[in-house]
CSV table of C-alpha atoms in Angstrom, one decimal:
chain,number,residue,atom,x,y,z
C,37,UNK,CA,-119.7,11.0,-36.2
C,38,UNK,CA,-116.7,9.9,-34.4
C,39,UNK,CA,-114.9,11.2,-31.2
C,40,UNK,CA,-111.7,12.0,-33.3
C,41,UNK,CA,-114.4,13.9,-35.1
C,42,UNK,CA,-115.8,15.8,-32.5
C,43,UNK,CA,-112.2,16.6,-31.1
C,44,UNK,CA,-111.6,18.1,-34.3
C,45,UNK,CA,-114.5,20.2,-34.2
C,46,UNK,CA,-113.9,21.5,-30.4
C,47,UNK,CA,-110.1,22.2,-31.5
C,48,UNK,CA,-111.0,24.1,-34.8
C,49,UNK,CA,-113.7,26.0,-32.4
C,50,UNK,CA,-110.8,27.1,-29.5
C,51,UNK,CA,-108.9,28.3,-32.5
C,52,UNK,CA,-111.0,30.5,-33.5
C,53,UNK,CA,-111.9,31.6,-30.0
C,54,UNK,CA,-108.1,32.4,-29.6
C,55,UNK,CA,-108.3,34.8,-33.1
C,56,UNK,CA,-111.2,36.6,-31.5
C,57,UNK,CA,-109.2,36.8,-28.0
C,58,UNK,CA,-106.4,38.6,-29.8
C,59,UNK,CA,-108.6,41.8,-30.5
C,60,UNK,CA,-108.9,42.1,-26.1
C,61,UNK,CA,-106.5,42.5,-23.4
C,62,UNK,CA,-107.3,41.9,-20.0
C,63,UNK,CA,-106.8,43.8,-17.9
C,64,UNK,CA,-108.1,46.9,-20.3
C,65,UNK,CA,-112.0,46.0,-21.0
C,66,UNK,CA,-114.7,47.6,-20.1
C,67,UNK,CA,-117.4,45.3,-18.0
C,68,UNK,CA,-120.8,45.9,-17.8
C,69,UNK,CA,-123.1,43.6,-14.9
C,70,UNK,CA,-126.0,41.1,-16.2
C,71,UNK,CA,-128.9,40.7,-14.5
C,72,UNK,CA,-127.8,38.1,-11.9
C,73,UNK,CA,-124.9,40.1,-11.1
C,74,UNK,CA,-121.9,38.4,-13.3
C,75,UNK,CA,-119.8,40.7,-15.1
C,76,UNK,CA,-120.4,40.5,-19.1
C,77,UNK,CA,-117.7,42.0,-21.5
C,78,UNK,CA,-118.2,42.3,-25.4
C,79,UNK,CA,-114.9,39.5,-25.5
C,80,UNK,CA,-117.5,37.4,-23.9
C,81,UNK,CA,-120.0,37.7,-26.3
C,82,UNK,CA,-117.5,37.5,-29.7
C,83,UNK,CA,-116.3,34.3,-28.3
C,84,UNK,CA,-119.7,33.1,-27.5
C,85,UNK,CA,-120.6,33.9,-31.6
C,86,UNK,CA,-117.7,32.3,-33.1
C,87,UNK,CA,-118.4,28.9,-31.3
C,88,UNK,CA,-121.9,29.1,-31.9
C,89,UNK,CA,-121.2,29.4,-35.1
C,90,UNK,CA,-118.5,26.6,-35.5
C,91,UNK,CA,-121.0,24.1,-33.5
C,92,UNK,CA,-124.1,24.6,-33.4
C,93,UNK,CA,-125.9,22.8,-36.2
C,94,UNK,CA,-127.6,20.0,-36.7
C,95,UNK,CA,-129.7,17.4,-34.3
C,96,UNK,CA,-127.2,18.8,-30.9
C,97,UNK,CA,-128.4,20.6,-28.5
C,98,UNK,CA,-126.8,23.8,-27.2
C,99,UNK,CA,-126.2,25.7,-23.7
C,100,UNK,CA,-124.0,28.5,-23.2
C,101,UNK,CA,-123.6,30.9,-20.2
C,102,UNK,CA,-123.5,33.9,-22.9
C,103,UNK,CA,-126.7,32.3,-25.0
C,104,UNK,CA,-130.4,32.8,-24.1
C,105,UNK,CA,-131.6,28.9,-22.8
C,106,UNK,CA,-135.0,28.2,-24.4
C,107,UNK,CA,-134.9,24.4,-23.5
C,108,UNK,CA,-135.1,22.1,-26.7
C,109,UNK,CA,-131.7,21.1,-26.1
C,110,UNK,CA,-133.3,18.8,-23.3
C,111,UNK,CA,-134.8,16.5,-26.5
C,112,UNK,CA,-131.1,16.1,-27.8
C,113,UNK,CA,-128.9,13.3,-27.0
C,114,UNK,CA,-125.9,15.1,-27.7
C,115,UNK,CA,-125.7,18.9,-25.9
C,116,UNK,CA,-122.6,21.3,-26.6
C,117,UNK,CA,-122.3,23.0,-23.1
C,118,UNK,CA,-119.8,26.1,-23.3
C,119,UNK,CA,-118.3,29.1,-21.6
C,120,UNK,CA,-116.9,31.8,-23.8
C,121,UNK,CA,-114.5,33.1,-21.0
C,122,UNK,CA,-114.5,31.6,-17.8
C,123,UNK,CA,-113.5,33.8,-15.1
C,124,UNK,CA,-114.4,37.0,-16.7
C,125,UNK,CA,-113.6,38.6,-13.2
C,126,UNK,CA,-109.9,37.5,-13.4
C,127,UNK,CA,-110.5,38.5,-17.3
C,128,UNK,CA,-111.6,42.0,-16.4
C,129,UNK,CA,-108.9,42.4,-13.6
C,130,UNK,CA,-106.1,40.6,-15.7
C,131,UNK,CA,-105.4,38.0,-13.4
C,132,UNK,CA,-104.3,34.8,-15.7
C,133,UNK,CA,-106.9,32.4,-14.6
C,134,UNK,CA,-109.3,32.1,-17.2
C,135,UNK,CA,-110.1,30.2,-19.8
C,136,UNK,CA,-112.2,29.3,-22.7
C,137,UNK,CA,-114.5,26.3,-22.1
C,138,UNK,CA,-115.9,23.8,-24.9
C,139,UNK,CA,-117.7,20.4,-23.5
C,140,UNK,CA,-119.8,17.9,-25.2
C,141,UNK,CA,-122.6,15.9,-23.3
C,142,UNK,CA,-124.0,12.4,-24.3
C,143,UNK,CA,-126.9,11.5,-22.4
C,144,UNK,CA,-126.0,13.4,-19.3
C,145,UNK,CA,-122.5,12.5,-19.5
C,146,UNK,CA,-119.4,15.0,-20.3
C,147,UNK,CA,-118.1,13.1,-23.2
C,148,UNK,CA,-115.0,15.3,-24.7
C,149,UNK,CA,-114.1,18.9,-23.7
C,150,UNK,CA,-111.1,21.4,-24.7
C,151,UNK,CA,-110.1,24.3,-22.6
C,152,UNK,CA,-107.8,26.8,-23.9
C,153,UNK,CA,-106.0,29.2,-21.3
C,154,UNK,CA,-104.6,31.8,-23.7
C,155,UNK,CA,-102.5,33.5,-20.3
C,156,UNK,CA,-101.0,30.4,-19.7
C,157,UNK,CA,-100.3,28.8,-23.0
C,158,UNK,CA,-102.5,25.2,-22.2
C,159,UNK,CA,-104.9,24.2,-24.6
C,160,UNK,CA,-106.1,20.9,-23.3
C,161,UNK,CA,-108.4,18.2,-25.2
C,162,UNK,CA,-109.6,15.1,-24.9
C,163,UNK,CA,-112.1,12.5,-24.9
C,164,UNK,CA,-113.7,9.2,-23.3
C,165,UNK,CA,-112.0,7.4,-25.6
C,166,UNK,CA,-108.8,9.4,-27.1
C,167,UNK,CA,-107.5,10.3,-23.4
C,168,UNK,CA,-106.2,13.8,-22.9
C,169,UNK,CA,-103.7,15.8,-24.7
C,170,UNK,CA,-102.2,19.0,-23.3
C,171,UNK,CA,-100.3,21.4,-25.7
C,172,UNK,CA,-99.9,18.6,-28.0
C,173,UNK,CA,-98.5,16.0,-25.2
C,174,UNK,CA,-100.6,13.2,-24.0
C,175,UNK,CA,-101.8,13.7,-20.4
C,176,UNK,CA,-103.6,11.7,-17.6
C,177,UNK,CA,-104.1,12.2,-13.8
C,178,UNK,CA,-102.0,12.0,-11.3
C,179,UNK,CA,-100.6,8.8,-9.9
C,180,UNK,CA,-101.0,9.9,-6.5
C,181,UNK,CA,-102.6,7.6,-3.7
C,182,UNK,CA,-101.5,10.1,-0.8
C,183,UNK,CA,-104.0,13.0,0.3
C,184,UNK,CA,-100.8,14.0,2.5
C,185,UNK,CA,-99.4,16.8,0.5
C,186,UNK,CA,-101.4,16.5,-2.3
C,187,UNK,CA,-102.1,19.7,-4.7
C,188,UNK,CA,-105.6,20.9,-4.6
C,189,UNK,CA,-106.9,23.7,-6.2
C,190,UNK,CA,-109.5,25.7,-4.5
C,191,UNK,CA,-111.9,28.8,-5.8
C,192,UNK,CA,-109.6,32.4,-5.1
C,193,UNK,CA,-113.6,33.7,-4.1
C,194,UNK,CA,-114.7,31.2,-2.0
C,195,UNK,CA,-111.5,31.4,0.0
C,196,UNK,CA,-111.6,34.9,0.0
C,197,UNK,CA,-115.1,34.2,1.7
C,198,UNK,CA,-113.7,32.1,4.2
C,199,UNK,CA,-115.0,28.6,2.9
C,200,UNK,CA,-111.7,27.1,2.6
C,201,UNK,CA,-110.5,27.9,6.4
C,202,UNK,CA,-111.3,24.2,7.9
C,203,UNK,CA,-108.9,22.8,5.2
C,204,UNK,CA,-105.8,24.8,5.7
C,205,UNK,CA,-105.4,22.5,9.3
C,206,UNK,CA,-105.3,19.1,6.9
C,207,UNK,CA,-102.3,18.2,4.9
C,208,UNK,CA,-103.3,19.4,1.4
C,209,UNK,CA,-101.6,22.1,-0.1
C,210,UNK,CA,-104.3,24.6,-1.4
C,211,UNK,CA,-103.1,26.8,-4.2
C,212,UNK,CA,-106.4,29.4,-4.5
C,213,UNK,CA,-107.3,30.0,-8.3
C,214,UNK,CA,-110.3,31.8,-10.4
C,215,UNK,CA,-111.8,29.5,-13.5
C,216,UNK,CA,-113.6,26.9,-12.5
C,217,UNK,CA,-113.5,25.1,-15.8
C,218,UNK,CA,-109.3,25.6,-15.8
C,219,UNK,CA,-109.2,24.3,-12.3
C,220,UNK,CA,-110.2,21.2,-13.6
C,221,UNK,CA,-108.6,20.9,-16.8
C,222,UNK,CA,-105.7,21.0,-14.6
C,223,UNK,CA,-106.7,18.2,-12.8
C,224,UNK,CA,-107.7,16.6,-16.0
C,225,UNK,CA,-104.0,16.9,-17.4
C,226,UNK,CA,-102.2,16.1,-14.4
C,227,UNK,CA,-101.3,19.5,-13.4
C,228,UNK,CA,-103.4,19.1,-9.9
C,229,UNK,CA,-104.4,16.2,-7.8
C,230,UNK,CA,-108.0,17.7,-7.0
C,231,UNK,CA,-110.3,20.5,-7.1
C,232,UNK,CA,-113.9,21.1,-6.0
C,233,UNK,CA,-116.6,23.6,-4.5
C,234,UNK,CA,-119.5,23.3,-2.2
C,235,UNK,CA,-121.6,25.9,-3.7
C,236,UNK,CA,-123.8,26.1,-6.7
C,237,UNK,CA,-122.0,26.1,-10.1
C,238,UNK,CA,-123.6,25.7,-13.7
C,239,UNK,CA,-123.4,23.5,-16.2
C,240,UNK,CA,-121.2,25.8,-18.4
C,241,UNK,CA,-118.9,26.3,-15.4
C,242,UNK,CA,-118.2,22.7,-15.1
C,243,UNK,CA,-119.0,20.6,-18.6
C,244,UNK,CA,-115.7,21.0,-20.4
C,245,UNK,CA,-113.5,20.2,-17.2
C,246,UNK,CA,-115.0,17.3,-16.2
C,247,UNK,CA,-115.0,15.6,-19.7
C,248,UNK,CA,-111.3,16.7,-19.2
C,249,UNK,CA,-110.6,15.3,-16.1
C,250,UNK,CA,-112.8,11.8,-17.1
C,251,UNK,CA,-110.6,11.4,-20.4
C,252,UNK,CA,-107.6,11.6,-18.1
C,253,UNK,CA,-108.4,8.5,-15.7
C,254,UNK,CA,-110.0,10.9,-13.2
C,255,UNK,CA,-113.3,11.2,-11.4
C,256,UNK,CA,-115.9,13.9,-11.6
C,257,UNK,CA,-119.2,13.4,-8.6
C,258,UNK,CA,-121.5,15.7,-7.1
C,259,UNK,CA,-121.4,16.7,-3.2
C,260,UNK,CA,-123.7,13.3,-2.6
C,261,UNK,CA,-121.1,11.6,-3.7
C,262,UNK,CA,-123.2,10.5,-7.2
C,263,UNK,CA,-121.6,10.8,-10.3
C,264,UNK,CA,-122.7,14.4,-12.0
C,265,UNK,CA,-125.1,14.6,-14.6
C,266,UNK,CA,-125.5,17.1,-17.3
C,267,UNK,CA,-128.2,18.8,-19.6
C,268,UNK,CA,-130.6,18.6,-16.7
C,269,UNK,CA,-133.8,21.3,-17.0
C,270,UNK,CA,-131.7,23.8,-14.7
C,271,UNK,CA,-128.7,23.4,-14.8
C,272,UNK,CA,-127.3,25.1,-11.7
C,273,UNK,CA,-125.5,22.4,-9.7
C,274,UNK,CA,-124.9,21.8,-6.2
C,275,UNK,CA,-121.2,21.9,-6.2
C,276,UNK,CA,-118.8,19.1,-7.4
C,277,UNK,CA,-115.5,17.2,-6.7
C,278,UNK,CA,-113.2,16.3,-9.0
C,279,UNK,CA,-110.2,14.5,-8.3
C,280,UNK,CA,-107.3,11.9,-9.4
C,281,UNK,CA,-108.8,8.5,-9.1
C,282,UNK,CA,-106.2,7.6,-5.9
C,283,UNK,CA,-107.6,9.8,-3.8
C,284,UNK,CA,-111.5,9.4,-4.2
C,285,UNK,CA,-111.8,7.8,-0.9
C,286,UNK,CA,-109.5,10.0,1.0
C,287,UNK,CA,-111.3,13.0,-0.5
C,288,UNK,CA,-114.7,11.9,0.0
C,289,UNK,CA,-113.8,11.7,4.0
C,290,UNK,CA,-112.0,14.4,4.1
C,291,UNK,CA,-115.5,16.2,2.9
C,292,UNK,CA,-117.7,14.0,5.2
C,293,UNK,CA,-119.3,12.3,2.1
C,294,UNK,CA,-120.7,9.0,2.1
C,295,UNK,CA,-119.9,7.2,-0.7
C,296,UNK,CA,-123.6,6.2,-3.2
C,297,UNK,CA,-121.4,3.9,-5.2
């Protein structure tokens, strides 16, 4: 199968996503919690069946934040890693800054990804080897080589919890956001210069972005400053930082990172 092939198959799988999204409005659906604490609402769970049902199949393995993990997906090479709506909150509150998330993992690597953000019109795709297209437009990071005014885009909860506070004294701009997997489809297209967290995310959170914001010419690395890895046995993360490939170095002392290239 080939990557124009497995484009095909993400973009097919966001349209039908975006037929399921039109029977929901946000801002007017009811939420119940799930066990850990995250907000589930039944828009969640029909776009969680229509792309199971578009991708699953075959010798791929499959891990969604709406799908029950039972762990044979660690034998496959190639691992769909989805979120059916990421940032449910801002879905459930009907704050425009959430998005449907589709990546594809090759041996631990985010490979090709498409995010669709129905509240802003961007549906974003690419691929390792195709580059990124937004809304039809090719796309790539941002030239940028200057951490001096540069746009970052930071979680709206963990600066709501105060996380953010020692970077509003540096010269980044900070504009506060929900979706993680947006944030860095953003980045991915261009749209940003940077985004990252310090705290625990999972896989689903972060797959599709970061194949988005590698396609672009962009860099994707954990909070050791080692590249991420996906389709691991749990796949909570530590955090990650994604950013425009200009400003890795800046970034990465800006954080206090030393480098493990």
């Amino acid at each position: 199968m080939s990557r124009a092939d497995d484009l095909d198959r993400i973009a097919d799988a966001l349209a039908a996503a975006a037929e399921v999204l039109e029977r929901f409005t946000p801002g007017e659906v009811e939420a119940e919690l799930k066990d850990g604490g995250d907000p589930l609402t039944a828009a969640d769970t029909a776009v969680n069946d229509v792309l199971a049902e578009a991708m699953q199949g075959g010798d791929e393995g499959w891990l969604s934040e709406e799908t029950t993990d039972v762990g044979d997906r660690l034998a496959r090479r190639r691992v769909w890693v989805v979120d059916p709506i990421d940032g449910t909150r801002e879905f459930i509150d009907g704050i425009p800054e959430w998005c449907v998330s589709v990546g594809l993992v090759e041996d631990g690597v985010p490979v090709a990804g498409g995010v669709l953000s129905p509240p802003n019109g961007h549906l974003i795709i690419g691929s390792d080897e195709t580059g990124v297209v937004c809304n039809g437009e090719p796309a790539k990071t941002t030239p940028t080589t200057d951490l001096r005014g540069a746009l970052v885009l930071a979680s709206r909860s963990e600066v709501k919890r105060g996380e953010w506070e020692r970077f509003f004294s540096t010269p980044i701009a900070v504009r506060n956001m929900g979706s993680v997997a947006y944030k860095l489809s953003l980045v991915g297209a261009g749209l940003a210069d940077a985004t990252w967290t310090l705290v625990p995310k999972n896989e689903w959170d972060v797959a599709g972005g970061a194949a988005l914001v590698r396609a672009g010419g962009g860099q994707v690395f954990g909070i050791d400053g080692a590249d991420v890895v996906f389709n691991r046995a749990n796949p909570l993360m530590d955090g990650f930082i994604a950013v425009a490939p200009g400003l890795r170095d800046q970034v990465m002392e800006l954080l206090g990172i030393c480098s493990s290239r």
